[in-house]
Tab-separated table of C-alpha atoms in Angstrom:
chain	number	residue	atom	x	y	z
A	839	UNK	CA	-14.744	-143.444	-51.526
A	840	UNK	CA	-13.660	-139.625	-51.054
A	841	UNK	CA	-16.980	-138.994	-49.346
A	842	UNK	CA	-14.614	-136.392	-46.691
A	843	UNK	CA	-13.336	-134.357	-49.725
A	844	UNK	CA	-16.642	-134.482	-52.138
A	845	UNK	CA	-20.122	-134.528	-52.667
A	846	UNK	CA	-22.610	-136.296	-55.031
A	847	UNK	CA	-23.046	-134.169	-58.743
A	848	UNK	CA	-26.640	-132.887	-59.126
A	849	UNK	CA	-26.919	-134.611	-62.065
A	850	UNK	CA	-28.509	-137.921	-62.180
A	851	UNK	CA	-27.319	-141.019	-65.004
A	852	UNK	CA	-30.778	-142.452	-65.156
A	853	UNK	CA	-31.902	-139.257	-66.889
A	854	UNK	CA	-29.390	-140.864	-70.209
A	855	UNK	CA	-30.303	-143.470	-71.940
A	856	UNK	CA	-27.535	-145.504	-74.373
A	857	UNK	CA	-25.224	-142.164	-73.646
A	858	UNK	CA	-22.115	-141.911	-71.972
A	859	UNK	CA	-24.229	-140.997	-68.638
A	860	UNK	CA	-25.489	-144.625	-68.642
A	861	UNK	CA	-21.914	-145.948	-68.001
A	862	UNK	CA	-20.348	-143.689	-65.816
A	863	UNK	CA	-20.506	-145.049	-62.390
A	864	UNK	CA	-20.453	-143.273	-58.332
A	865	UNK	CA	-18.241	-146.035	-56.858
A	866	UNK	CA	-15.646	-148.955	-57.844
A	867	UNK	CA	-13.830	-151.476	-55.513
A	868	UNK	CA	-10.320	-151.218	-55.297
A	869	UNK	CA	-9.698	-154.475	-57.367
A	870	UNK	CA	-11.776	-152.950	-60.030
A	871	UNK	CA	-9.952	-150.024	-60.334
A	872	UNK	CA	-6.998	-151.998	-60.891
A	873	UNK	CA	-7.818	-154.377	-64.020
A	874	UNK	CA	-8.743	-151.237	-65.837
A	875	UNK	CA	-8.162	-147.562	-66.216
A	876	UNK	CA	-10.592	-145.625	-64.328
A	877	UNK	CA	-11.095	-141.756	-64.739
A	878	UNK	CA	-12.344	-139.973	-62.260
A	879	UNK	CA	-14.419	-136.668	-62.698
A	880	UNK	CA	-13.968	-134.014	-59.868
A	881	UNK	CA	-15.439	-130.516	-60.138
A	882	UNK	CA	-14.450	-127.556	-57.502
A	883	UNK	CA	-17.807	-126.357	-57.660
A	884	UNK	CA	-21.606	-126.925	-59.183
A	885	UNK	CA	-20.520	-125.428	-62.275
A	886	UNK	CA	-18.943	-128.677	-63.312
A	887	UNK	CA	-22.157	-130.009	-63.515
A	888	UNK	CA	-23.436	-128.080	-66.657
A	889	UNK	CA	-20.764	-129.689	-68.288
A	890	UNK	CA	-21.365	-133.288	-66.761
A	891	UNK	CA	-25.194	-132.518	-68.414
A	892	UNK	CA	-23.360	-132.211	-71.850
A	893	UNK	CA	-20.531	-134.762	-71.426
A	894	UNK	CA	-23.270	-137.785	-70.433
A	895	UNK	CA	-25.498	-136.883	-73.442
A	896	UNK	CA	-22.578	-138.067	-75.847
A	897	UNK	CA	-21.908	-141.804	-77.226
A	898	UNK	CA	-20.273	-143.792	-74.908
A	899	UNK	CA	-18.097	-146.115	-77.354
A	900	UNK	CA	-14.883	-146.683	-74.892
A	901	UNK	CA	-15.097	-150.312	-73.327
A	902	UNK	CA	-11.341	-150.249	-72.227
A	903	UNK	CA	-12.072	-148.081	-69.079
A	904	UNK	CA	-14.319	-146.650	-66.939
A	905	UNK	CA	-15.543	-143.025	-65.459
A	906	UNK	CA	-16.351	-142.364	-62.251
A	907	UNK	CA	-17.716	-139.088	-61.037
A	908	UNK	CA	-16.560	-138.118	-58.059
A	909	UNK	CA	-18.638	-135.715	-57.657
A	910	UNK	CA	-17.647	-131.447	-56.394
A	911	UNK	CA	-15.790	-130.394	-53.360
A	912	UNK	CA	-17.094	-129.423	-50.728
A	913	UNK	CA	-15.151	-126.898	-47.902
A	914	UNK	CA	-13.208	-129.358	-46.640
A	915	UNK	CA	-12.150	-130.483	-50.155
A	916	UNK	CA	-11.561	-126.824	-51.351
A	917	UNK	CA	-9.253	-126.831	-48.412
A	918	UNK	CA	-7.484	-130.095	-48.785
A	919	UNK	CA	-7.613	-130.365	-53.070
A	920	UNK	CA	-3.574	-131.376	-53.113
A	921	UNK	CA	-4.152	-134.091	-50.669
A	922	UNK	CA	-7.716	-135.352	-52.697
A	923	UNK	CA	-5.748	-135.388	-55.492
A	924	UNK	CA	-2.668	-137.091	-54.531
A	925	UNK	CA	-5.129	-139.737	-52.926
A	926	UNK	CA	-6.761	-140.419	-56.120
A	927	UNK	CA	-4.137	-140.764	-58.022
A	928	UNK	CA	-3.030	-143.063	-55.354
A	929	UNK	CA	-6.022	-145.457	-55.809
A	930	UNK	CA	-4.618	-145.662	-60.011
A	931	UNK	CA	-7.476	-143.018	-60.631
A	932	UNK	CA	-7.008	-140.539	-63.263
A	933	UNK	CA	-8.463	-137.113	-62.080
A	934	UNK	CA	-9.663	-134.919	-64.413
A	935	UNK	CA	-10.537	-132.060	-62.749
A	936	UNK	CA	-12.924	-129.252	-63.948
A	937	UNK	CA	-11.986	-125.588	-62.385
A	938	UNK	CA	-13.496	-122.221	-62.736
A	939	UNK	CA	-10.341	-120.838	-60.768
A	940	UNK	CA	-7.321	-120.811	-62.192
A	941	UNK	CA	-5.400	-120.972	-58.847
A	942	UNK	CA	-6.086	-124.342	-58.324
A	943	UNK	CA	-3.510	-124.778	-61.044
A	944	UNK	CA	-1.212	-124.554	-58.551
A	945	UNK	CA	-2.691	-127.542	-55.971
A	946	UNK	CA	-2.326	-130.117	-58.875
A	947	UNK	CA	1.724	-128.788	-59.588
A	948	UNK	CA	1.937	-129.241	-56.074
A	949	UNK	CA	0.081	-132.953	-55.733
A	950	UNK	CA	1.956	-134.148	-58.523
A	951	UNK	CA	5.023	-133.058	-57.475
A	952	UNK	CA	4.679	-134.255	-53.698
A	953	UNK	CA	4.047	-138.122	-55.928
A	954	UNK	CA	7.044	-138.732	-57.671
A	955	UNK	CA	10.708	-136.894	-57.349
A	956	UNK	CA	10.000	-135.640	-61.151
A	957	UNK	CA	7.459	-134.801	-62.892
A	958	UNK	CA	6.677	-134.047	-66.925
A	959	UNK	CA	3.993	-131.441	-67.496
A	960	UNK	CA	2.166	-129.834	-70.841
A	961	UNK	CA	0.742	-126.699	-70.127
A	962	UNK	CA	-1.955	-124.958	-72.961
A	963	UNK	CA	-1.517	-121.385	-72.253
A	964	UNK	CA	-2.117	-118.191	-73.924
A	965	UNK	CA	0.467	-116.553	-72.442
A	966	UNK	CA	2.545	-118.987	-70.853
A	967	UNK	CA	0.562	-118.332	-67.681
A	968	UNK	CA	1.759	-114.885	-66.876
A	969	UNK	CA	-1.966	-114.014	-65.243
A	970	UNK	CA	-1.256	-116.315	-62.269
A	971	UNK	CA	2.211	-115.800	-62.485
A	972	UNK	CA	2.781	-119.694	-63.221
A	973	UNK	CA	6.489	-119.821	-64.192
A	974	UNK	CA	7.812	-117.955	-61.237
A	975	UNK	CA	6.410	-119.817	-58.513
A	976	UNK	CA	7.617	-123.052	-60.695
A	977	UNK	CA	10.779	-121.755	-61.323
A	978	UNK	CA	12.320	-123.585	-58.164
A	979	UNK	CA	10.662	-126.852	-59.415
A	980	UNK	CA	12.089	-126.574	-62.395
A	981	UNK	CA	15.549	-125.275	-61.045
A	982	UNK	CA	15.432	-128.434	-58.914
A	983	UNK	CA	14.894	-130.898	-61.919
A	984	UNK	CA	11.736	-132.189	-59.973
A	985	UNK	CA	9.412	-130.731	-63.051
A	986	UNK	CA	9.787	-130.653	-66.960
A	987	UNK	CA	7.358	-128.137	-68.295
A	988	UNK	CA	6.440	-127.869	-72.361
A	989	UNK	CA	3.982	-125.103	-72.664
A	990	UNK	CA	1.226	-124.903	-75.689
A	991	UNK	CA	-0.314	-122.281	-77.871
A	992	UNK	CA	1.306	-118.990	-76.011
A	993	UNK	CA	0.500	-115.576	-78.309
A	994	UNK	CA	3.237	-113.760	-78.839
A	995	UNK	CA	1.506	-110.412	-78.587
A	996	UNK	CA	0.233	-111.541	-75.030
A	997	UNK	CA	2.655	-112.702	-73.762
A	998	UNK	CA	5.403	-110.342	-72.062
A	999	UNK	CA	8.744	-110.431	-72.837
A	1000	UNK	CA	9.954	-111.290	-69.336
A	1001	UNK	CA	7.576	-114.246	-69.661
A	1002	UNK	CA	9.598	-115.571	-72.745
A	1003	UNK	CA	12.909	-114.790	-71.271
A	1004	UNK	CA	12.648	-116.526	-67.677
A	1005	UNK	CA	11.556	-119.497	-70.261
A	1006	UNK	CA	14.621	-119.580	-71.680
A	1007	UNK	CA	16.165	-119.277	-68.224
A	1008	UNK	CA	14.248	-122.289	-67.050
A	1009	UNK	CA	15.602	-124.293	-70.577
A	1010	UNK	CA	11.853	-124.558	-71.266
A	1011	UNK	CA	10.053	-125.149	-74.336
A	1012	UNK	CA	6.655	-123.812	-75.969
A	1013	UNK	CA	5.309	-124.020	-79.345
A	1014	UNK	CA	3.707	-120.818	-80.000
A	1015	UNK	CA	-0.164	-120.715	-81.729
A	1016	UNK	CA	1.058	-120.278	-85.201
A	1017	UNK	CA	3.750	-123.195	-84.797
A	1018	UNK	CA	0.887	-125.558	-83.305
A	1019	UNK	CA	-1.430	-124.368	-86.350
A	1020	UNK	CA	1.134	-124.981	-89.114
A	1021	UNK	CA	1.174	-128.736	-87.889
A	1022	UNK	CA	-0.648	-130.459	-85.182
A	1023	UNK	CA	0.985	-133.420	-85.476
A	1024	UNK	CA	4.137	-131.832	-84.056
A	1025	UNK	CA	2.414	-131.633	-81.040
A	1026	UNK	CA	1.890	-135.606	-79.767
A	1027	UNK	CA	5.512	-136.380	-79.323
A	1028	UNK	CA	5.170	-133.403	-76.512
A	1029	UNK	CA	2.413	-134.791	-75.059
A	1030	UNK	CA	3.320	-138.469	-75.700
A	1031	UNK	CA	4.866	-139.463	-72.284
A	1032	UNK	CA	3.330	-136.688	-70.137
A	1033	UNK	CA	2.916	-137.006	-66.517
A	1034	UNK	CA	0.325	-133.940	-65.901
A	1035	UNK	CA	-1.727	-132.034	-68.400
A	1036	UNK	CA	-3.139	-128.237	-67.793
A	1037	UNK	CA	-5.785	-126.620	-70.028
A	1038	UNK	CA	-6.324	-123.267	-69.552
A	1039	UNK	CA	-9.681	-122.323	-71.517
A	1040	UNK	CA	-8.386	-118.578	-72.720
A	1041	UNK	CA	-6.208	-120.483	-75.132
A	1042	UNK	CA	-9.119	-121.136	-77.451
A	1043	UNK	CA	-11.015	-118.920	-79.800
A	1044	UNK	CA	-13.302	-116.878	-78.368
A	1045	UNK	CA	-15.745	-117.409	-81.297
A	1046	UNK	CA	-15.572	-121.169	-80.236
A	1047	UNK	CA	-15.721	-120.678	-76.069
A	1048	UNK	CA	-17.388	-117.582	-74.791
A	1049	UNK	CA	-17.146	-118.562	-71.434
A	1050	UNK	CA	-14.213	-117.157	-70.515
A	1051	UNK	CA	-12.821	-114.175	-68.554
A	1052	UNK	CA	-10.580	-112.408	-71.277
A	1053	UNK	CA	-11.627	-110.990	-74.177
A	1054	UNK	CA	-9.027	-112.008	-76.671
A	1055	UNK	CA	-10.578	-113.558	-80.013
A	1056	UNK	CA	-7.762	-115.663	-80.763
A	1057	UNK	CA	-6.751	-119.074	-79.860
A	1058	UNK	CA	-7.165	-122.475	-80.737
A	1059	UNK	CA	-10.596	-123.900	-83.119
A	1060	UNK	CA	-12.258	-126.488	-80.953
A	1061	UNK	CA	-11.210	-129.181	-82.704
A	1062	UNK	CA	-7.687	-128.269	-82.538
A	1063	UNK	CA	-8.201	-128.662	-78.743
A	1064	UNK	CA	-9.983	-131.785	-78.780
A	1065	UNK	CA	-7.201	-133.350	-80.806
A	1066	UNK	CA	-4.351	-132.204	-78.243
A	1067	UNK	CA	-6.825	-133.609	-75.403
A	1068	UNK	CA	-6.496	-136.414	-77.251
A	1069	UNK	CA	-2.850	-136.715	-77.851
A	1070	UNK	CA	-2.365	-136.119	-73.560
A	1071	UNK	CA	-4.997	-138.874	-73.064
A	1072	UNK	CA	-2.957	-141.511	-74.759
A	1073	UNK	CA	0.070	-141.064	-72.643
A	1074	UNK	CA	0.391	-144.111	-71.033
A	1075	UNK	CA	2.289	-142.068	-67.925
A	1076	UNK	CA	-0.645	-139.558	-67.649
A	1077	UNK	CA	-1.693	-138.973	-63.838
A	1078	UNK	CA	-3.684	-136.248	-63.940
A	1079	UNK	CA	-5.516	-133.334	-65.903
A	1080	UNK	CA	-7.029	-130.129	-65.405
A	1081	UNK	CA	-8.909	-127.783	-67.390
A	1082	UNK	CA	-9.517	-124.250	-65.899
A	1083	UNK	CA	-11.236	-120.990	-66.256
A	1084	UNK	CA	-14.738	-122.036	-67.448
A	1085	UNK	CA	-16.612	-119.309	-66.265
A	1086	UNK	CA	-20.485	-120.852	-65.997
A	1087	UNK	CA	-22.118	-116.967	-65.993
A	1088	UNK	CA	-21.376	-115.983	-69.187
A	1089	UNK	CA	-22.285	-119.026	-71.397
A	1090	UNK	CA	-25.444	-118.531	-71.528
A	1091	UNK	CA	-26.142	-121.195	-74.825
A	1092	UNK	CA	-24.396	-124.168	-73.308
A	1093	UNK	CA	-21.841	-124.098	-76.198
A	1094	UNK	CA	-18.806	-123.748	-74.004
A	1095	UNK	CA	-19.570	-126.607	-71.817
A	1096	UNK	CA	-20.145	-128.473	-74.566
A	1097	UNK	CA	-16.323	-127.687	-75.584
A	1098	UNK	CA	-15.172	-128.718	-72.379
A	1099	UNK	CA	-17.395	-132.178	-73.024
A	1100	UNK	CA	-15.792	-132.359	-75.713
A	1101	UNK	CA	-12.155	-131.727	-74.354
A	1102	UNK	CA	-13.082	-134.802	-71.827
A	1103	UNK	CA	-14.462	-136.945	-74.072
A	1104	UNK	CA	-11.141	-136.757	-76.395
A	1105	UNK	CA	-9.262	-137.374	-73.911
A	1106	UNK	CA	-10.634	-140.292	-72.975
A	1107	UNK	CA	-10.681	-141.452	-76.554
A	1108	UNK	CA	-6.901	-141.359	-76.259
A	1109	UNK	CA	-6.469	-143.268	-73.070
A	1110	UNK	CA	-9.043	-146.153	-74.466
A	1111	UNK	CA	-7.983	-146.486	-77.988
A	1112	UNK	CA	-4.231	-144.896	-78.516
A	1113	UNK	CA	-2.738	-145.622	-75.812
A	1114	UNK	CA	0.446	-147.496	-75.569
A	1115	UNK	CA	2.228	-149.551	-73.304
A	1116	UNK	CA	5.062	-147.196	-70.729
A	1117	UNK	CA	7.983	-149.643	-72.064
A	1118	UNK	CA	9.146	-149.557	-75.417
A	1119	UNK	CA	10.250	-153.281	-77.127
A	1120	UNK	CA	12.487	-152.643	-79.750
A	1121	UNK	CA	11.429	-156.064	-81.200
A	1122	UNK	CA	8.096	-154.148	-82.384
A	1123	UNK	CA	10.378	-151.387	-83.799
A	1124	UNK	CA	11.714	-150.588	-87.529
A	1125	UNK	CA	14.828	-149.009	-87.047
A	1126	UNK	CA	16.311	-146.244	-89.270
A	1127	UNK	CA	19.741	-144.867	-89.068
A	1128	UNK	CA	20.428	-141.503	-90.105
A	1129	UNK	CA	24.319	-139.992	-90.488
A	1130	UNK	CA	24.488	-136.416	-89.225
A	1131	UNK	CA	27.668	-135.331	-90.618
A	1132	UNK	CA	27.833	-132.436	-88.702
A	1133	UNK	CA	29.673	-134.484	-86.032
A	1134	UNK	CA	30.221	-138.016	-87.814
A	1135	UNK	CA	27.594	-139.727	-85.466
A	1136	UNK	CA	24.893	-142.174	-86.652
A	1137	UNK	CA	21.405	-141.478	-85.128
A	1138	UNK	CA	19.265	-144.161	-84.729
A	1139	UNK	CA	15.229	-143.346	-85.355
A	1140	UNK	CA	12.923	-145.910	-84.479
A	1141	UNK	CA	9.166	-146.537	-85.349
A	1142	UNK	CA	6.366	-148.576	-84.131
A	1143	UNK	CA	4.715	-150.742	-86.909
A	1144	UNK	CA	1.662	-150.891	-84.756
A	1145	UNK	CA	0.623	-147.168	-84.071
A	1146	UNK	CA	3.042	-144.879	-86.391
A	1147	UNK	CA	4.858	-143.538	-83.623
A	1148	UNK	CA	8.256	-142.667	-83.750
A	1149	UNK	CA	11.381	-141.814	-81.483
A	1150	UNK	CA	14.894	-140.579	-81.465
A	1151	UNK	CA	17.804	-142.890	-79.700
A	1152	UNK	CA	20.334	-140.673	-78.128
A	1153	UNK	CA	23.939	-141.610	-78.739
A	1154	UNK	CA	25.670	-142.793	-75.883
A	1155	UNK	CA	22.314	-143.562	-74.242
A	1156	UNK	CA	20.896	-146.705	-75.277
A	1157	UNK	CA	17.600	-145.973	-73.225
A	1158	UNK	CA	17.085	-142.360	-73.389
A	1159	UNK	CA	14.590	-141.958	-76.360
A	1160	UNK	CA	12.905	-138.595	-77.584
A	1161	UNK	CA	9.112	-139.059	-79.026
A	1162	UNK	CA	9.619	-136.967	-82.521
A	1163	UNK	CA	7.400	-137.525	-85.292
A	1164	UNK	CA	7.860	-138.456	-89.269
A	1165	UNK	CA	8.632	-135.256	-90.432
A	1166	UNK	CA	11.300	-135.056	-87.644
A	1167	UNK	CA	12.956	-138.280	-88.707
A	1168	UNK	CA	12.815	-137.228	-92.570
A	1169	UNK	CA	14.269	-133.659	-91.861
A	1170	UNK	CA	17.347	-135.021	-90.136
A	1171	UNK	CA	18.169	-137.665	-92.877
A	1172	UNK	CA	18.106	-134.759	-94.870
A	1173	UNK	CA	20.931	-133.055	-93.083
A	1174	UNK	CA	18.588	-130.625	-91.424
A	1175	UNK	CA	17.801	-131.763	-87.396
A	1176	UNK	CA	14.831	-129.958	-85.851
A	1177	UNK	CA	15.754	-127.122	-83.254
A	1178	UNK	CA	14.073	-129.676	-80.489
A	1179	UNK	CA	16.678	-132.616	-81.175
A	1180	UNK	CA	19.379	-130.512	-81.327
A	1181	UNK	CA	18.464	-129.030	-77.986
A	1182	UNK	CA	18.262	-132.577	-76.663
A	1183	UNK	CA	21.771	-133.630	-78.163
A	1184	UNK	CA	23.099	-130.103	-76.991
A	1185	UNK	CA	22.203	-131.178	-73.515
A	1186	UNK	CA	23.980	-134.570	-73.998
């Protein structure tokens, strides 16, 4: 199918048996692809494959989609990645793509943005990618209104000061380690409605992934990870995710490919069993109304009986709603609005 761009994975499905390397599949018809979601696996190099070897020996429990490995690049595909990408995403494929360099990070901004006029991204970053110098070279994106950027798990004693300010510049948003840690949950109305998800690998522990280039020991557990992977998979808008940085030479156990199974497999447990449809009906909605004095306004929260999910109305506009969570609904009827909602009514 993108036989120009890619080349068959070393690794072989017959050698799993009742494991998730029994289902995945080399090659789907178009009309296929369209009756169900289809993930596609794309490595920029062989090193994908020792995590393919740890992914297929899990359960396989997901019968509302299907994986397709699309095997690594080769030259031409290293060349060309933004227009691979945009073609499989195209063909209602969702690329995950596995990366040992972080600079690719930069073809999947640019596919994505060369799809759709704007964009919605959630970047997990230890220092809100100041080694590739992310948020300058997306600062005209941004400027532009053709990307939305919420960045994850930044350290603030990695993470420069200039960093934080051109963030504020930008009017972006980033919930620091410690935020994420105090509660999780806070972090699924961020990743809720994403478009494109980045995982950069130095924003876990490095007790839990040794693989990695820098040598800070703090981050993210594991299965903090796997639960955010989880929250972007069940975005019903999600068109693409990468996860960079995996440096095959230094894990010498296997335990860091088995994170970034791990990371894919969650992820994929989020697109096949939490994921909702794009358009809210308000007929499947309980609505709450909460009075913020502080301006005399009634706010309208709603929340879906079936999953638990909630969302903020904004006044005035009767289809612009904010993902938010309990706590954020039960905080404002208390009088006290998180500093996320009021930025959204601020910019009202």
């Amino acid at each position: 199918m993108f036989e120009t761009w890619t080349e068959p994975s070393l690794i072989r499905y017959p050698d799993f048996h009742d494991t998730f390397g029994t289902y995945v599949i080399s090659s789907l018809s178009d009309s296929e692809i369209l009756n169900i979601p289809t993930i596609g696996l794309i490595g920029t190099d062989n090193s994908a494959d020792k995590i393919r070897k740890e992914l297929y020996a899990l359960a396989y429990p997901f019968s509302n989609c299907k994986v397709l490995d699309l095997g690594n690049l080769t030259k031409k595909g290293t060349d060309e990645l933004g227009v691979l990408l945009q073609e499989v995403i195209k063909k209602g494929i969702l690329p995950i793509l596995i990366s040992s360099d972080k600079g690719v990070i930069l073809e999947q901004v640019q596919a994505g943005t060369q799809l759709a006029p704007s964009s919605s991204w959630v970047v997990i970053h230890p220092t809100l990618g100041h080694d590739i110098h992310l948020l300058s070279k997306i600062e005209p994106l941004c400027l532009s209104g053709s990307i939305k950027v919420r960045f994850l798990g930044h350290q603030t004693h990695l993470t420069p000061a200039s960093a934080i300010a051109t963030l504020h510049d930008l009017d972006l948003e980033s919930l620091r380690l410690g935020h994420v840690r105090q509660n999780l949950d806070r972090v699924e109305p961020w990743c809720r409605s994403v478009d494109h998800a980045i995982f950069d690998v130095n924003a876990l522990r490095k007790t839990d992934f040794n693989a990695k280039a820098d040598s800070n020991p703090g981050g993210f557990f594991y299965e903090e990870a796997c639960k955010i992977a989880q929250f972007i998979g069940a975005s019903s808008h999600l068109q693409s995710f990468g996860i960079y940085g995996y440096q095959t030479q230094l894990d010498h156990d296997g335990i860091s490919a088995a994170v970034i199974a791990q990371l894919i497999w969650y992820t994929i447990d989020g697109l096949n069993n939490f994921r909702e449809e794009k358009n809210i009906q308000k007929q499947k909605l309980t609505q709450y109304i909460v009075h913020a004095s502080h301006n005399d306004m009634d706010i309208n929260f709603w929340k879906s009986q079936d999953s638990g999910r909630w969302w903020m109305e904004v006044p005035g506009h009767e289809h612009h709603w904010i993902s938010c969570t309990y706590d954020d609904y039960l905080e404002a009827s208390h009088g006290d609005f998180s500093q996320r909602l009021i930025n959204v009514l601020n910019r009202m």
